[in-house]
Coordinates of C-alpha atoms in Angstrom, one line a residue:
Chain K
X10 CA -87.5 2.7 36.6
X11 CA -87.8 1.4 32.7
X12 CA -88.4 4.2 30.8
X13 CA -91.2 4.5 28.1
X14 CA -91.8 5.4 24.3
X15 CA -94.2 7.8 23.4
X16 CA -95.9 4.1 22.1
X17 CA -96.1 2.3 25.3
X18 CA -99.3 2.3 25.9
X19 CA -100.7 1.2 22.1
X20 CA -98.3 -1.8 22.8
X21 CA -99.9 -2.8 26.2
X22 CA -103.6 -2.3 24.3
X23 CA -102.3 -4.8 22.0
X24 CA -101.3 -7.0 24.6
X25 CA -97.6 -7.2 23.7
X26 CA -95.3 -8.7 26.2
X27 CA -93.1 -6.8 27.3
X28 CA -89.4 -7.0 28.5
X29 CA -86.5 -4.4 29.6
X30 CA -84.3 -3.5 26.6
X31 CA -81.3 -1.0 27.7
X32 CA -83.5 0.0 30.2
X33 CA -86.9 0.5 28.5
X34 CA -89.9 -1.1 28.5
X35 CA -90.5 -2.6 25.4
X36 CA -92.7 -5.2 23.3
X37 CA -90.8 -8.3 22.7
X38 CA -93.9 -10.1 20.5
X39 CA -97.2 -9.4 20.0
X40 CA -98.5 -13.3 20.2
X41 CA -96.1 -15.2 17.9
X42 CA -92.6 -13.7 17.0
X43 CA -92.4 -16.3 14.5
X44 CA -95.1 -15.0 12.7
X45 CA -94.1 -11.3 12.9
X46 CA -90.9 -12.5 11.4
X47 CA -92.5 -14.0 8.6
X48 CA -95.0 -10.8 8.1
X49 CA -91.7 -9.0 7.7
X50 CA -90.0 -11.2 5.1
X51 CA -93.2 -11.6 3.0
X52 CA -95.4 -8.2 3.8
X53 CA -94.8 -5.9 6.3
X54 CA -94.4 -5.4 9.5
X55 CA -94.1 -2.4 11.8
X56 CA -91.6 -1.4 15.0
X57 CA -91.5 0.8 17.4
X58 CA -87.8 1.8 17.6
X59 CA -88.1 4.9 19.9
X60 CA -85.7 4.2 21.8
X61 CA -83.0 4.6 19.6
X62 CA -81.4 8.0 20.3
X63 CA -81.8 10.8 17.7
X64 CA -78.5 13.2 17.8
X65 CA -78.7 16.2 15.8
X66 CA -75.4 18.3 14.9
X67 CA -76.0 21.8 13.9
X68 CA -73.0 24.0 12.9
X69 CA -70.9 24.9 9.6
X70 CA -68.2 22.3 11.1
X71 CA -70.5 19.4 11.1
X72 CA -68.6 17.6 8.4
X73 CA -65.1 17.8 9.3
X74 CA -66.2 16.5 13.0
X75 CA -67.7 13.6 11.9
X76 CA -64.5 12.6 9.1
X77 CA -62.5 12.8 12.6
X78 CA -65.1 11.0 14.5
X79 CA -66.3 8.0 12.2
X80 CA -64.1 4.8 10.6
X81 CA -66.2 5.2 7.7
X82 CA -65.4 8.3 5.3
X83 CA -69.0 10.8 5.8
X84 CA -67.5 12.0 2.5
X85 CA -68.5 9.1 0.9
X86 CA -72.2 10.8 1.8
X87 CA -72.0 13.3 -0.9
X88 CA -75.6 14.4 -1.9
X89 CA -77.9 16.0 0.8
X90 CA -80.0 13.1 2.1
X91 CA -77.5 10.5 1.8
X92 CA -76.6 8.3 4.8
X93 CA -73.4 6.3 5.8
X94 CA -73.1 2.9 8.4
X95 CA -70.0 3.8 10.4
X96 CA -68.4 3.0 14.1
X97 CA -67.3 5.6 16.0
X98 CA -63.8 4.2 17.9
X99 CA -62.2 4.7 20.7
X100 CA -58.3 5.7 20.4
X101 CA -57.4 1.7 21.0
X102 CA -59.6 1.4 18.0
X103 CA -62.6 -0.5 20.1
X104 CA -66.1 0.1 19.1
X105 CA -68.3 2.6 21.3
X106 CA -71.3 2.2 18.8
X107 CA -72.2 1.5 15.4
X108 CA -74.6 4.2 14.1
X109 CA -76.0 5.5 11.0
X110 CA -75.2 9.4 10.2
X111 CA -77.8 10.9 7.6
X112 CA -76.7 14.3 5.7
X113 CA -79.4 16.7 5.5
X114 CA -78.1 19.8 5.3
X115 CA -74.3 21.1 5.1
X116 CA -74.6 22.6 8.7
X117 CA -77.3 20.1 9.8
X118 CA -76.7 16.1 10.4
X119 CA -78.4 13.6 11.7
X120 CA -76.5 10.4 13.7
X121 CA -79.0 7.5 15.0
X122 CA -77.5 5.9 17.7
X123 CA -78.3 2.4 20.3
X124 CA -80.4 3.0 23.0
X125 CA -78.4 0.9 25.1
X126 CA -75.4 2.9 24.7
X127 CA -77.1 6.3 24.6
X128 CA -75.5 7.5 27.6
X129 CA -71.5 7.2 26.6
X130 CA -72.5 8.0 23.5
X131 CA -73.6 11.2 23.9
X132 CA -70.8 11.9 26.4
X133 CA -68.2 10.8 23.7
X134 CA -69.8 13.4 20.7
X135 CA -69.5 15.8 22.7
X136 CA -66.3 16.1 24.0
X137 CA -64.9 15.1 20.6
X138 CA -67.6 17.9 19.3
X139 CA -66.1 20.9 21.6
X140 CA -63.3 22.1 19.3
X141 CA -65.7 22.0 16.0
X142 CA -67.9 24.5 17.8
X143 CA -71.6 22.2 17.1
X144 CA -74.2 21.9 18.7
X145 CA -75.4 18.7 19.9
X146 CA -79.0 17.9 20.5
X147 CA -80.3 14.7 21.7
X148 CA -83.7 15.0 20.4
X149 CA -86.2 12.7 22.7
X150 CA -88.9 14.8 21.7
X151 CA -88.7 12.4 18.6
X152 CA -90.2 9.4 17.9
X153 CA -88.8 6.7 15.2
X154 CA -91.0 4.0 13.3
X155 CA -89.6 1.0 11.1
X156 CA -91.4 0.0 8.6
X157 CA -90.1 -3.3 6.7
X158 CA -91.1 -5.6 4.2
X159 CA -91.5 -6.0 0.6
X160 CA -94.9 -4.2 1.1
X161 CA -93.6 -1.7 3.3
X162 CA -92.8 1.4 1.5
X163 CA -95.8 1.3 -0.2
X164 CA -98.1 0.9 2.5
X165 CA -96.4 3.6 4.4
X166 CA -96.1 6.0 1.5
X167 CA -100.2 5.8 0.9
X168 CA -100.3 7.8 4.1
X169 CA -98.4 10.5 3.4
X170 CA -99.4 13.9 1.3
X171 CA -99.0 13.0 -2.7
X172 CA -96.0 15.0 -3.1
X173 CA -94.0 13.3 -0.4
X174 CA -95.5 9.8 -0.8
X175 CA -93.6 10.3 -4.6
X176 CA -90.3 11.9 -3.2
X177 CA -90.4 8.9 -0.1
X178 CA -90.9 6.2 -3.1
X179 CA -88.2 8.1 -5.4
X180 CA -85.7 7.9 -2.2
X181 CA -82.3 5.6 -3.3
X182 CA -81.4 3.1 -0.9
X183 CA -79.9 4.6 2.4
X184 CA -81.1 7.8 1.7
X185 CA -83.4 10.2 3.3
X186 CA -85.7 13.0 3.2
X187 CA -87.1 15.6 6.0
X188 CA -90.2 17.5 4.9
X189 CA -90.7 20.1 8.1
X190 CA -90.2 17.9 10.9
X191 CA -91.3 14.2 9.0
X192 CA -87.9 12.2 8.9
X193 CA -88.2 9.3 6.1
X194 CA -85.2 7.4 5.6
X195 CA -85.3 4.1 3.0
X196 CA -83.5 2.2 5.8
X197 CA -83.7 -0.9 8.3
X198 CA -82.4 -3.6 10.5
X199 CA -84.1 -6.2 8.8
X200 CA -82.9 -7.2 5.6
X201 CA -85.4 -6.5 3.8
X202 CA -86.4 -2.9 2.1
X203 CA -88.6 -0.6 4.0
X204 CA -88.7 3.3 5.9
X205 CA -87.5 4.2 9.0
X206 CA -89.6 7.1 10.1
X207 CA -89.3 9.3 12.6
X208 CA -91.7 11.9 13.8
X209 CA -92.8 14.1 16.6
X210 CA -93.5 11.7 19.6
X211 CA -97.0 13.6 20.2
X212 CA -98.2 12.3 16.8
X213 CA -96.0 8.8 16.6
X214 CA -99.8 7.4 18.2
X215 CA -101.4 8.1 15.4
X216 CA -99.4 7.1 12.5
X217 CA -98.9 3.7 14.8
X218 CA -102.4 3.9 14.2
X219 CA -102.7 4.5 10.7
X220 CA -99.6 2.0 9.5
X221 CA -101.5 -0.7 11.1
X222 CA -105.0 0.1 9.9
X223 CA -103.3 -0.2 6.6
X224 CA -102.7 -3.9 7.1
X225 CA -98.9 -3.4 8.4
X226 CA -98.2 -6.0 11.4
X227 CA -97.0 -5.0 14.6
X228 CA -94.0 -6.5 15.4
X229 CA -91.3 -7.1 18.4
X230 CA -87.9 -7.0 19.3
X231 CA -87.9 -10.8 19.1
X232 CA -88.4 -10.6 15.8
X233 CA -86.4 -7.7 15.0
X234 CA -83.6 -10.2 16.1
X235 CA -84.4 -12.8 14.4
X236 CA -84.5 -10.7 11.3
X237 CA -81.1 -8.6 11.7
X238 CA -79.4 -11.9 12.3
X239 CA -81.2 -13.6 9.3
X240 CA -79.7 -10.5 7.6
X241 CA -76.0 -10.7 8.8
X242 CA -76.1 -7.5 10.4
X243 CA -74.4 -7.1 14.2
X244 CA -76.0 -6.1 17.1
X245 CA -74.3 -3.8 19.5
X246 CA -73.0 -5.4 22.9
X247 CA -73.2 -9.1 21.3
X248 CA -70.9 -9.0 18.2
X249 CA -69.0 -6.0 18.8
X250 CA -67.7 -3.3 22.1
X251 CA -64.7 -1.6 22.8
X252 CA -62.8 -4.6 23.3
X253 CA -63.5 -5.5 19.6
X254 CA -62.4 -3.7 16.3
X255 CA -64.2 -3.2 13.6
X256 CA -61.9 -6.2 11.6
X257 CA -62.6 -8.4 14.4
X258 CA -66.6 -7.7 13.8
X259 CA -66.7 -8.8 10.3
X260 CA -67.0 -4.8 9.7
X261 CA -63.9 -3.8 7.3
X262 CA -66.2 -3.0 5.2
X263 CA -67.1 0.5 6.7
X264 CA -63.2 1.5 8.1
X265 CA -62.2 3.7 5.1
X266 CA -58.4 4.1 5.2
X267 CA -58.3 5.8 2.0
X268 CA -57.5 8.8 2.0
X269 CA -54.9 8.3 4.1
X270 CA -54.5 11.8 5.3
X271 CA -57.9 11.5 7.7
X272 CA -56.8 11.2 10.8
X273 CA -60.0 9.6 12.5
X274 CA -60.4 8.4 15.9
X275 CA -58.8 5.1 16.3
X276 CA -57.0 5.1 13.3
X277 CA -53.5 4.5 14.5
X278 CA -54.5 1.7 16.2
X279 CA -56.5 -0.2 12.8
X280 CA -53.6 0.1 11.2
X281 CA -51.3 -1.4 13.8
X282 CA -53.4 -4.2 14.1
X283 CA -53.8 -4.9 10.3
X284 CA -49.9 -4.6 10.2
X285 CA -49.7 -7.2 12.9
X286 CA -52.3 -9.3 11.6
X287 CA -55.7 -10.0 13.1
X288 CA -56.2 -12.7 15.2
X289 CA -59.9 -13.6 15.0
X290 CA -62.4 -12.9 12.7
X291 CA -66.7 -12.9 12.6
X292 CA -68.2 -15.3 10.6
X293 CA -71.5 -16.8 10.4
X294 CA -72.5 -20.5 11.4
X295 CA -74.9 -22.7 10.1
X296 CA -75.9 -25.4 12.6
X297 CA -76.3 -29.3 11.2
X298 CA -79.0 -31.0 12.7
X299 CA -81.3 -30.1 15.7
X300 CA -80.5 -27.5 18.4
X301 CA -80.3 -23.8 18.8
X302 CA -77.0 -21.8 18.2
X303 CA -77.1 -18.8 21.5
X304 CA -74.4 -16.4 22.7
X305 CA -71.5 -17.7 24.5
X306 CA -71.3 -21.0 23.5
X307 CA -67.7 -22.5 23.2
X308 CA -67.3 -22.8 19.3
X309 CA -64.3 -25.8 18.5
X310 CA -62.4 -24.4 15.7
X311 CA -59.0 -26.7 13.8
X312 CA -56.6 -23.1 14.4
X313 CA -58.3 -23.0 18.4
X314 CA -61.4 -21.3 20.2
X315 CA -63.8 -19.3 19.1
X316 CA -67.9 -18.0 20.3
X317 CA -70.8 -17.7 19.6
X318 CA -71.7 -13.7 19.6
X319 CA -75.6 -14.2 18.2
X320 CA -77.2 -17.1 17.8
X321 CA -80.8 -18.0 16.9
X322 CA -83.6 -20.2 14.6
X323 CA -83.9 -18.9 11.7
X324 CA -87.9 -18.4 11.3
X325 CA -86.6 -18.5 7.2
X326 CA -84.4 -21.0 6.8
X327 CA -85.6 -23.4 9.7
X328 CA -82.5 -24.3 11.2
X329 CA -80.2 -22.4 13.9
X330 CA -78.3 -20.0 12.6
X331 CA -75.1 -17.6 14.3
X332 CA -72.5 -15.6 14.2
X333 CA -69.2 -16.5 15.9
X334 CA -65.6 -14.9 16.8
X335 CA -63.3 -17.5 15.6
X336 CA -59.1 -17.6 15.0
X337 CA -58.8 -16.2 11.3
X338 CA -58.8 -18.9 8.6
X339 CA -61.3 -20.4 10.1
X340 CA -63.4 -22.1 7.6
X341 CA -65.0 -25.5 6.6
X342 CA -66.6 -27.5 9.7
X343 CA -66.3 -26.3 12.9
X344 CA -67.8 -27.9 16.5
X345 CA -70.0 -26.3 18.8
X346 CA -71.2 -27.7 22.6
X347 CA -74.3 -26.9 23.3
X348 CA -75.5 -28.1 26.7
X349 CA -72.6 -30.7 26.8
X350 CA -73.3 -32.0 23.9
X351 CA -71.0 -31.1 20.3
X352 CA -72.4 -30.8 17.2
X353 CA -71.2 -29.4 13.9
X354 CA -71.6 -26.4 12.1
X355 CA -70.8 -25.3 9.0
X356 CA -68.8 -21.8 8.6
X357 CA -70.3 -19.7 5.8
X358 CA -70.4 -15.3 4.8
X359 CA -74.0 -13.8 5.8
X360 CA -76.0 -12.6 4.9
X361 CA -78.1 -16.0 5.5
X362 CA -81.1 -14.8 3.8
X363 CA -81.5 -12.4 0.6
X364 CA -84.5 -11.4 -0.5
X365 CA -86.6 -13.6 1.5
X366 CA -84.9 -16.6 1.0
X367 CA -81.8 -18.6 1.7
X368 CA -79.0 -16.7 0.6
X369 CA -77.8 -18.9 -2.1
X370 CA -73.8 -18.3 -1.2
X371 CA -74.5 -20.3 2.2
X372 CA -75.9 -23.4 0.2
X373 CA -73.4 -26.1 0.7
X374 CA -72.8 -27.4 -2.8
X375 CA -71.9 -23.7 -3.5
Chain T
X16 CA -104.2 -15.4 32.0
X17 CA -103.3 -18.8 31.5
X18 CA -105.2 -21.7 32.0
X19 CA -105.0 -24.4 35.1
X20 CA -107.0 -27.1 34.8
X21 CA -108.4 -29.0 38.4
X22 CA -107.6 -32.4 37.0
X23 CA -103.4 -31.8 37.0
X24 CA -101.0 -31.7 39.6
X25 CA -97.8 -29.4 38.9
X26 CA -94.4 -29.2 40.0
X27 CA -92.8 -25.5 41.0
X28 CA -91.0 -25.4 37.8
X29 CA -93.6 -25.1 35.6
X30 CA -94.6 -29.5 34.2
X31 CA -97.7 -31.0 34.5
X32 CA -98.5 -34.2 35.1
X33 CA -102.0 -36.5 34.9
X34 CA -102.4 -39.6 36.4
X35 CA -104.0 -41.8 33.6
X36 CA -106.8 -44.4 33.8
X37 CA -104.1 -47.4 32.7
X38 CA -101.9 -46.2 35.8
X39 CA -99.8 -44.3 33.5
X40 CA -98.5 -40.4 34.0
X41 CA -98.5 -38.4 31.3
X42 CA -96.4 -34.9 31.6
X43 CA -95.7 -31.8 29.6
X44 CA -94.9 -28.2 30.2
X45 CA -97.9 -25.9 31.7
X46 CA -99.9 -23.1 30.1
X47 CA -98.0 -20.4 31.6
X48 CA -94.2 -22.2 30.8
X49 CA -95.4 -21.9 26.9
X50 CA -96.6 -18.7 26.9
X51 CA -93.7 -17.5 29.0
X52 CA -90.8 -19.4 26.6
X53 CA -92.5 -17.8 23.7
X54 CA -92.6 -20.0 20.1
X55 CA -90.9 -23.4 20.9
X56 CA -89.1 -24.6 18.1
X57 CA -87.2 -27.7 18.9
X58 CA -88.3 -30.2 21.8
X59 CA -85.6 -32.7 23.4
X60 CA -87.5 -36.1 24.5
X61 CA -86.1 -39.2 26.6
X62 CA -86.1 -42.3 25.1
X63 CA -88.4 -45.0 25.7
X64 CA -86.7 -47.5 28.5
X65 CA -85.4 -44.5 30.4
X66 CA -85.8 -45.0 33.9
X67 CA -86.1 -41.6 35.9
X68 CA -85.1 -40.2 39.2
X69 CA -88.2 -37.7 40.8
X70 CA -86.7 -33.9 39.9
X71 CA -84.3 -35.3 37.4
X72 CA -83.9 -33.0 33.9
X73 CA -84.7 -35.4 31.0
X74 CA -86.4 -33.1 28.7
X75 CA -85.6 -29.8 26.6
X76 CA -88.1 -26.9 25.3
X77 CA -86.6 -24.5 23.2
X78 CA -87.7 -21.5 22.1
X79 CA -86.5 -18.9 19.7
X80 CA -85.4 -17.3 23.1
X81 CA -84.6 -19.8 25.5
X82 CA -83.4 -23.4 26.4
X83 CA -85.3 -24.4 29.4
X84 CA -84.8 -28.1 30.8
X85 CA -87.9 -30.2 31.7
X86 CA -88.0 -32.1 35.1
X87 CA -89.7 -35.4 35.9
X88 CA -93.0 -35.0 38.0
X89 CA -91.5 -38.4 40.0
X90 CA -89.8 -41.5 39.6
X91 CA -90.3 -44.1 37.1
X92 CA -90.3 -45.4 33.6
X93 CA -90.7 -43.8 29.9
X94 CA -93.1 -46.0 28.5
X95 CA -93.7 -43.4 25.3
X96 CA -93.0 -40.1 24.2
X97 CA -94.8 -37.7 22.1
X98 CA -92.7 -38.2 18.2
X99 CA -95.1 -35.7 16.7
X100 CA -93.6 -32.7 18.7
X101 CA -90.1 -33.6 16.7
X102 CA -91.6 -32.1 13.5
X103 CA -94.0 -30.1 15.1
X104 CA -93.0 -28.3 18.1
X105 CA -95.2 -25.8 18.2
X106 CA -98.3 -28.0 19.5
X107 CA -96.9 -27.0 22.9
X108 CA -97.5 -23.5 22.3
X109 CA -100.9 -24.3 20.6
X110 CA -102.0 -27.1 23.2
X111 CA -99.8 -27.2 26.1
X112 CA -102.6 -29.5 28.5
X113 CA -103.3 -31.6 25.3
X114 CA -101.3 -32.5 22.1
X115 CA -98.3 -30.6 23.5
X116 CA -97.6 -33.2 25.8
X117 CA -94.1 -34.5 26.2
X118 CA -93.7 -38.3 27.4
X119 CA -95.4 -40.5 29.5
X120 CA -94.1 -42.6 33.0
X121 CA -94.9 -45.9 34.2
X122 CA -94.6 -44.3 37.6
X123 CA -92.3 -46.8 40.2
X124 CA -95.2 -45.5 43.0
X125 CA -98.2 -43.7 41.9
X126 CA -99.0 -42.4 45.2
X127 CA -96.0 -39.6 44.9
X128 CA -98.3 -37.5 42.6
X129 CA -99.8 -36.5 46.2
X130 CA -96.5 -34.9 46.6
X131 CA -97.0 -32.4 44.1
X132 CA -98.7 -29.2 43.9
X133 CA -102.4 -29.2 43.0
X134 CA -104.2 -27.2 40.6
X135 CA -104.9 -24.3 43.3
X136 CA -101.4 -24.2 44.9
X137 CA -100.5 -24.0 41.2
X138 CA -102.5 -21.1 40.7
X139 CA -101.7 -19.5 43.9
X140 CA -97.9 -19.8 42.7
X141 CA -98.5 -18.2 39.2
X142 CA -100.1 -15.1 41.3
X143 CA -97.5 -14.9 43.4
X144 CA -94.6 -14.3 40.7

């Protein structure tokens, strides 16, 4: 039995269809996923992200669990409302999830985590939890809105009380605030600059209510997609699991070796690898010519094989777009069969769009 | 609920196809089909000359989602194909029974469009999914 957001039933009165995502019930498009992911890149949009799973750790030892527990450094989240991207490992350094962990208060932190991995995940804080003495709460009395767009922040901040709608717009970039149980967080899976919200789920009706009678556009997982792919940023399951490391997910960026004295989860086995060299790397692909890039399709590369992880058509940029695992090196033209058929792509860095528009690095005469 | 109008005959997997005053059959992709691929945004015709085989895949609809391959109604020639759907797929979405079609077949015998599935067995069908 799919299980349900606290939103499931304004998405049926809008006559979403829906589809099982990690087990839940959810709104793929409202009508046109295109146009939602326009309304995201040029105004703003709104998604129900419910089923992501809010953890909260409570305890004086909250900090020194999560620098054994995450790649990334929490230390590197240094003033209260600050947030880090991180992936927790497993000792072979695989990834079990990729989750953002927001500090609120020194005994109080708050990890959002994939629905689809909810399960393990939760199972894997808290054994690694038990000898920091936390508590772990998964809190599904919570609800979580996105808001994204150019327009977004504004629109959403209109709705709440003066003082907060100025402390929400003063919020920096992947930072956070939590004013008696409203969550605000000036973050996304979009690209583009927005809130995530999250809320108690008996009043997530109402501002679902409120966000949209303020012009902001509903919007599905299809586009939500479309939008993180447009934005270079990996989905769980389809880039990366725990047969990949973070190096092999286009994700060095968030494994902090330094300083070299924190003896994360997984650790051992990063730096064995980068030692040994690693074999394949995550790029992005821009297809030439007509056709759609998908997952699992066979990518020809001059140093061997590679795949597709994610592929799509880009709403933005008009063309197919993807992100593959090829042999290290790999760069320049590569070929890629779709249905029997081989056609080149070009191998580029994502992001593919910035700020709307074609990410100018991916141009070819760049 | 989608739309089937009396004047088609359909095949199981979702085409279309009207027997035209000149003898010709005209085909495309079904009300439903659209709706269920989502926004198309890239449409693989035959070329013109192509003779097909009843059931045989000579078309592609893709949508931001899925691939999904087309099958001819029954046998025959392409005598034309819609060129407008290479810049602008989405009239399938917007008019899947009228500029969405796909390509038309100088059918080798006319009297197989018996063979297919009317517009109430068609509707039954889409009730029964």
């Amino acid at each position: 039995m799919a299980r349900h957001t606290p939103l499931h039933s304004a998405h049926l009165a809008l006559s979403a269809r829906m589809v099982d995502f990690g087990g839940w019930d959810m709104p793929i498009h409202y009508g046109s996923q295109i146009e939602e992911h326009h309304a995201v890149r040029r105004d703003a949009g709104l998604f129900d992200v419910s089923h992501m799973t809010v953890v909260d750790l409570h305890g004086e030892q909250c900090r020194a669990f999560l620098s054994r527990l995450l790649a990334n450094n929490i230390d590197k989240a240094a003033t209260r409302g600050k947030a880090i991207y991180s992936c927790m490992l497993t000792e072979t350094g695989g990834v079990i999830d990729d989750l953002i962990t927001y500090y609120l208060e020194d005994d109080w932190f708050r990890m959002i985590v994939n629905a689809a991995t909810r399960e393990k995940d939760l199972a894997w804080i808290r054994q690694q939890a038990e000898p920091f003495h936390l508590e772990v709460k998964e809190r599904d009395d919570l609800a979580m809105l996105a808001v994204q767009g150019p327009n977004a922040r504004e629109r959403a901040a209109g709705l709440l009380p003066r003082e907060l709608a100025t402390a929400a717009l003063e919020l920096k970039r992947f930072n956070a605030l939590d004013a008696d149980g409203l969550f605000v967080a000036r973050t996304g899976y979009t690209g583009e600059d927005g809130f995530e919200m999250v809320v108690p789920g008996d009043q997530a009706g109402d501002w679902w209510q409120r966000l949209l009678d303020a012009g902001v556009q509903p919007c599905g997982l299809g586009a939500r997609d479309t939008l993180r792919l447009e934005a270079g940023m990996n989905l769980y399951g389809q880039d990366m699991d725990e047969d990949t490391t973070p190096y092999e997910a286009g994700l060095a960026w968030t494994v902090a070796l330094e300083p070299a004295d924190r003896d994360f989860i997984g650790r051992a086995a990063l730096e064995r690898q980068r030692a040994d060299g690693v074999p394949c790397a995550l790029v992005g692909l821009v297809l030439e010519g007509r056709g759609v890039l998908r997952h699992g399709q066979r990518v020809i590369c001059p140093g061997g094989e590679g795949q597709i992880t994610s592929g799509t058509f880009s709403p933005t940029l008009e063309q197919s777009v993807a992100m593959a695992r090829v042999p290290t090196g790999t760069s320049g033209r590569v070929t890629v069969e779709i249905r029997n058929r081989e056609l080149p792509a070009r191998v580029v860095s994502p992001p593919f769009v910035r700020n709307g528009k074609m990410n100018p690095a991916i141009q070819e005469d760049s | 609920m989608s739309e089937v109008p009396a004047d088609l005959r359909f095949l199981k997997s979702h085409e279309w196809a009207r027997l035209e005053d000149d003898g010709r059959v005209r085909v495309g992709i079904s009300d439903h089909a659209q709706e269920a691929l989502g926004d198309l945004v890239f449409v693989e015709l035959p070329e013109v000359g192509d003779e097909l085989e009843a059931d045989q895949a000579c078309a592609v609809v893709e949508s931001v989602k899925a691939a999904s391959d087309v099958y001819a109604p029954l046998a025959g020639e392409v005598v034309e194909v819609n060129e407008t759907l290479n810049d602008s797929p989405e009239l399938v979405n917007e008019a899947a029974y009228g500029d969405g079609w796909l390509f038309c077949i100088q059918p080798a015998d006319a009297a197989a469009m018996d063979g297919l599935l009317d517009a109430e067995a068609y509707a039954q069908l889409l009730d029964s999914e």
